[in-house]
Amino acid sequence: RRRRRRLIKRLSAAGLILLAVGGATLAILAATNRQEAAEPPFPFTVGEMPTIAPETPTAAHSEAQEGKDLGWTAAEEYKAARMAMAEAEGEDTEGKALVILVIYNRQHSGKFPDTVGGVISQENAFTSYHNGRYDRVKPDADCWAALDLIQIQGWDESQGALYFERTPEDEESTWHSRNLERLFTHGNHTFYTEKEAKVN
C-alpha cells in the first residue's frame, strides 16, 4: 500500500506539472496569436522596412548654371550694349552678344586699351563709333538680352575673337581677310583673331 500511495503521489505530481506546463504553453501560444494579429500583414519586420531612395538629381539640375562675370560697371555695360546696337542692330541676340564679347576680349587681350570706353573709342576700331551712329542709337531690349546671355547664362561662342566685319562677298579681299585669321561667320558678320607668329 505504501508503494501504491507513493506511486499515486508521484503520478499526481507529474500530472500537476504536465498541467502547469500545458497551461503555460497555451498561454504563450495565445499571446503569440494576439501579437501576430496585432502586427501588420507585411512579409518583413519594422527593422526591415524598405526605404525609398531620394531622387538622384540629373546632370542638368546638379550642375549649377554659371554666368560670365565681365567685371563691368553699369556705365560700361551700357556702352557695350549701345555698341551692340550700333554694330549689330539687325543681328540676332547671339550676334549682338558676339559684338559685346569682342569688346571684352580686346579689353583683356593686352593688345588693346584695358577699359570698355578705351576699346570702343580707339581710332579705327569701330566704324559706327567714328561715323556717329553710336551716338544716335540706344540699346534695345535685345541688346540687354545679349548682355544677360553672357553674364547670366555664361554664353561665350566668340572663340576669343578680337575683330569682326560684315561678311565680304565671295573672294572679296579685305584688310581683315588678308591680315587676320578667320574664325567663323555668324549672321552677317565674320569674326577673326590675329594670326599666330610663325616660328622659324
Short mmCIF file of C-alpha atoms in Angstrom, two decimals:
data_model
loop_
_atom_site.label_atom_id
_atom_site.label_comp_id
_atom_site.label_asym_id
_atom_site.label_seq_id
_atom_site.Cartn_x
_atom_site.Cartn_y
_atom_site.Cartn_z
CA ARG A 1 0.00 0.00 0.00
CA ARG A 2 2.82 2.38 0.80
CA ARG A 3 4.30 1.77 -2.62
CA ARG A 4 0.90 2.35 -4.19
CA ARG A 5 0.47 5.60 -2.28
CA ARG A 6 3.94 6.77 -3.26
CA LEU A 7 3.20 5.90 -6.90
CA ILE A 8 -0.11 7.72 -6.75
CA LYS A 9 1.61 10.78 -5.26
CA ARG A 10 4.29 10.71 -7.96
CA LEU A 11 1.70 10.38 -10.70
CA SER A 12 -0.33 13.20 -9.20
CA ALA A 13 2.74 15.44 -9.02
CA ALA A 14 3.68 14.59 -12.59
CA GLY A 15 0.15 15.31 -13.66
CA LEU A 16 0.20 18.68 -11.96
CA ILE A 17 3.50 19.51 -13.63
CA LEU A 18 2.12 18.49 -17.01
CA LEU A 19 -0.96 20.57 -16.41
CA ALA A 20 1.20 23.57 -15.45
CA VAL A 21 3.44 23.18 -18.48
CA GLY A 22 0.46 22.72 -20.74
CA GLY A 23 -1.23 25.79 -19.34
CA ALA A 24 1.92 27.86 -19.80
CA THR A 25 2.27 26.62 -23.35
CA LEU A 26 -1.30 27.52 -24.12
CA ALA A 27 -0.77 30.98 -22.62
CA ILE A 28 2.33 31.52 -24.75
CA LEU A 29 0.52 30.37 -27.87
CA ALA A 30 -2.41 32.65 -27.14
CA ALA A 31 -0.11 35.62 -26.58
CA THR A 32 1.73 34.84 -29.81
CA ASN A 33 -1.52 34.71 -31.72
CA ARG A 34 -2.59 38.03 -30.27
CA GLN A 35 0.76 39.60 -31.23
CA GLU A 36 0.57 38.22 -34.76
CA ALA A 37 -2.98 39.51 -35.09
CA ALA A 38 -1.87 42.96 -33.96
CA GLU A 39 1.07 43.14 -36.40
CA PRO A 40 0.51 44.42 -39.94
CA PRO A 41 0.41 41.70 -42.60
CA PHE A 42 3.82 42.59 -44.08
CA PRO A 43 6.39 39.99 -45.08
CA PHE A 44 9.09 41.81 -43.12
CA THR A 45 9.67 43.29 -39.71
CA VAL A 46 9.72 47.01 -38.98
CA GLY A 47 13.52 46.99 -38.95
CA GLU A 48 13.47 45.57 -42.45
CA MET A 49 11.05 48.13 -43.86
CA PRO A 50 12.23 49.15 -47.34
CA THR A 51 13.16 52.78 -47.74
CA ILE A 52 12.65 54.89 -50.86
CA ALA A 53 15.95 56.30 -52.04
CA PRO A 54 15.93 60.05 -52.60
CA GLU A 55 15.70 61.07 -56.21
CA THR A 56 19.11 61.43 -57.76
CA PRO A 57 19.40 64.86 -59.41
CA THR A 58 20.00 64.82 -63.12
CA ALA A 59 23.11 66.37 -64.59
CA ALA A 60 21.08 69.35 -65.75
CA HIS A 61 19.99 70.11 -62.20
CA SER A 62 23.21 69.15 -60.41
CA GLU A 63 25.37 71.45 -62.43
CA ALA A 64 24.70 74.99 -61.36
CA GLN A 65 24.45 77.35 -64.25
CA GLU A 66 27.33 79.79 -64.03
CA GLY A 67 27.38 83.19 -65.64
CA LYS A 68 30.36 85.05 -67.04
CA ASP A 69 31.41 87.90 -64.80
CA LEU A 70 32.55 90.65 -67.13
CA GLY A 71 33.51 92.85 -64.20
CA TRP A 72 31.88 95.90 -65.77
CA THR A 73 30.14 98.80 -64.12
CA ALA A 74 26.61 99.74 -65.13
CA ALA A 75 28.04 102.54 -67.28
CA GLU A 76 30.38 100.10 -69.07
CA GLU A 77 27.54 97.67 -69.64
CA TYR A 78 25.52 100.47 -71.22
CA LYS A 79 28.40 101.39 -73.55
CA ALA A 80 28.83 97.78 -74.66
CA ALA A 81 25.09 97.30 -75.19
CA ARG A 82 24.97 100.53 -77.16
CA MET A 83 27.83 99.37 -79.37
CA ALA A 84 25.97 96.10 -79.96
CA MET A 85 23.02 98.17 -81.16
CA ALA A 86 25.21 100.35 -83.37
CA GLU A 87 27.10 97.44 -84.96
CA ALA A 88 24.58 94.59 -84.91
CA GLU A 89 21.05 96.01 -84.78
CA GLY A 90 19.90 93.59 -87.48
CA GLU A 91 21.58 90.55 -85.91
CA ASP A 92 20.01 88.04 -83.52
CA THR A 93 20.67 88.01 -79.78
CA GLU A 94 23.80 85.88 -80.16
CA GLY A 95 25.07 88.16 -82.91
CA LYS A 96 24.77 91.12 -80.55
CA ALA A 97 26.41 89.09 -77.76
CA LEU A 98 29.37 88.38 -80.04
CA VAL A 99 29.97 92.11 -80.54
CA ILE A 100 29.92 92.58 -76.77
CA LEU A 101 32.36 89.68 -76.36
CA VAL A 102 34.76 91.18 -78.90
CA ILE A 103 34.87 94.29 -76.70
CA TYR A 104 35.52 92.13 -73.65
CA ASN A 105 38.18 90.04 -75.44
CA ARG A 106 40.00 93.17 -76.57
CA GLN A 107 39.89 94.68 -73.10
CA HIS A 108 41.66 91.61 -71.67
CA SER A 109 43.99 90.82 -74.55
CA GLY A 110 46.84 93.11 -73.55
CA LYS A 111 46.91 94.43 -77.13
CA PHE A 112 44.11 96.99 -76.84
CA PRO A 113 43.02 99.55 -74.24
CA ASP A 114 42.05 97.93 -70.96
CA THR A 115 38.77 99.76 -70.47
CA VAL A 116 35.45 99.43 -72.30
CA GLY A 117 35.44 103.11 -73.20
CA GLY A 118 39.01 102.89 -74.44
CA VAL A 119 38.29 99.85 -76.62
CA ILE A 120 35.19 101.43 -78.16
CA SER A 121 36.73 104.82 -78.85
CA GLN A 122 40.10 103.58 -80.12
CA GLU A 123 40.90 105.06 -83.51
CA ASN A 124 39.65 102.96 -86.44
CA ALA A 125 38.34 100.29 -84.06
CA PHE A 126 34.58 100.54 -84.67
CA THR A 127 33.19 102.29 -87.72
CA SER A 128 29.87 103.05 -86.03
CA TYR A 129 31.64 104.94 -83.26
CA HIS A 130 33.52 107.23 -85.60
CA ASN A 131 30.72 107.83 -88.12
CA GLY A 132 28.37 108.99 -85.35
CA ARG A 133 25.91 106.08 -85.42
CA TYR A 134 26.92 105.07 -81.87
CA ASP A 135 25.77 108.47 -80.60
CA ARG A 136 22.41 108.23 -82.39
CA VAL A 137 21.25 104.83 -81.11
CA LYS A 138 20.20 103.43 -77.78
CA PRO A 139 20.32 99.76 -76.82
CA ASP A 140 17.02 97.96 -77.30
CA ALA A 141 15.68 95.02 -75.26
CA ASP A 142 17.58 92.51 -77.40
CA CYS A 143 20.90 94.22 -76.63
CA TRP A 144 20.22 93.80 -72.91
CA ALA A 145 19.15 90.20 -73.55
CA ALA A 146 22.52 89.67 -75.26
CA LEU A 147 24.30 91.01 -72.19
CA ASP A 148 22.22 88.71 -69.96
CA LEU A 149 23.03 85.79 -72.23
CA ILE A 150 26.69 86.32 -71.39
CA GLN A 151 26.55 87.40 -67.77
CA ILE A 152 23.72 85.19 -66.50
CA GLN A 153 23.92 82.12 -68.74
CA GLY A 154 27.66 82.22 -69.30
CA TRP A 155 27.33 82.03 -73.10
CA ASP A 156 30.57 82.62 -74.99
CA GLU A 157 30.98 81.27 -78.51
CA SER A 158 33.38 84.02 -79.52
CA GLN A 159 36.44 81.72 -79.69
CA GLY A 160 38.43 84.69 -78.42
CA ALA A 161 37.62 86.83 -81.47
CA LEU A 162 39.21 90.28 -81.48
CA TYR A 163 37.83 91.57 -84.80
CA PHE A 164 34.74 91.31 -86.94
CA GLU A 165 33.44 92.77 -90.17
CA ARG A 166 30.41 92.47 -92.38
CA THR A 167 31.00 89.22 -94.24
CA PRO A 168 32.71 90.04 -97.54
CA GLU A 169 31.39 88.77 -100.87
CA ASP A 170 32.93 85.57 -102.23
CA GLU A 171 36.66 86.01 -102.85
CA GLU A 172 36.46 89.68 -101.90
CA SER A 173 39.73 90.79 -100.38
CA THR A 174 39.55 92.93 -97.24
CA TRP A 175 42.09 94.08 -94.70
CA HIS A 176 40.66 91.57 -92.24
CA SER A 177 40.80 88.64 -94.66
CA ARG A 178 44.36 89.48 -95.70
CA ASN A 179 45.84 90.17 -92.29
CA LEU A 180 43.86 88.13 -89.80
CA GLU A 181 42.91 84.54 -89.12
CA ARG A 182 39.28 83.82 -89.87
CA LEU A 183 37.40 82.07 -87.07
CA PHE A 184 33.74 81.78 -88.06
CA THR A 185 30.73 83.56 -89.51
CA HIS A 186 27.58 84.35 -87.58
CA GLY A 187 24.70 86.09 -89.30
CA ASN A 188 26.13 88.86 -91.46
CA HIS A 189 29.42 89.13 -89.58
CA THR A 190 32.68 87.23 -89.89
CA PHE A 191 34.93 87.07 -86.85
CA TYR A 192 38.71 86.99 -86.74
CA THR A 193 41.69 86.83 -84.45
CA GLU A 194 45.31 87.73 -85.03
CA LYS A 195 47.50 85.32 -86.92
CA GLU A 196 49.96 83.41 -84.83
CA ALA A 197 53.55 84.43 -85.45
CA LYS A 198 55.44 81.75 -87.35
CA VAL A 199 58.49 80.40 -85.57
CA ASN A 200 61.42 79.67 -87.87
#
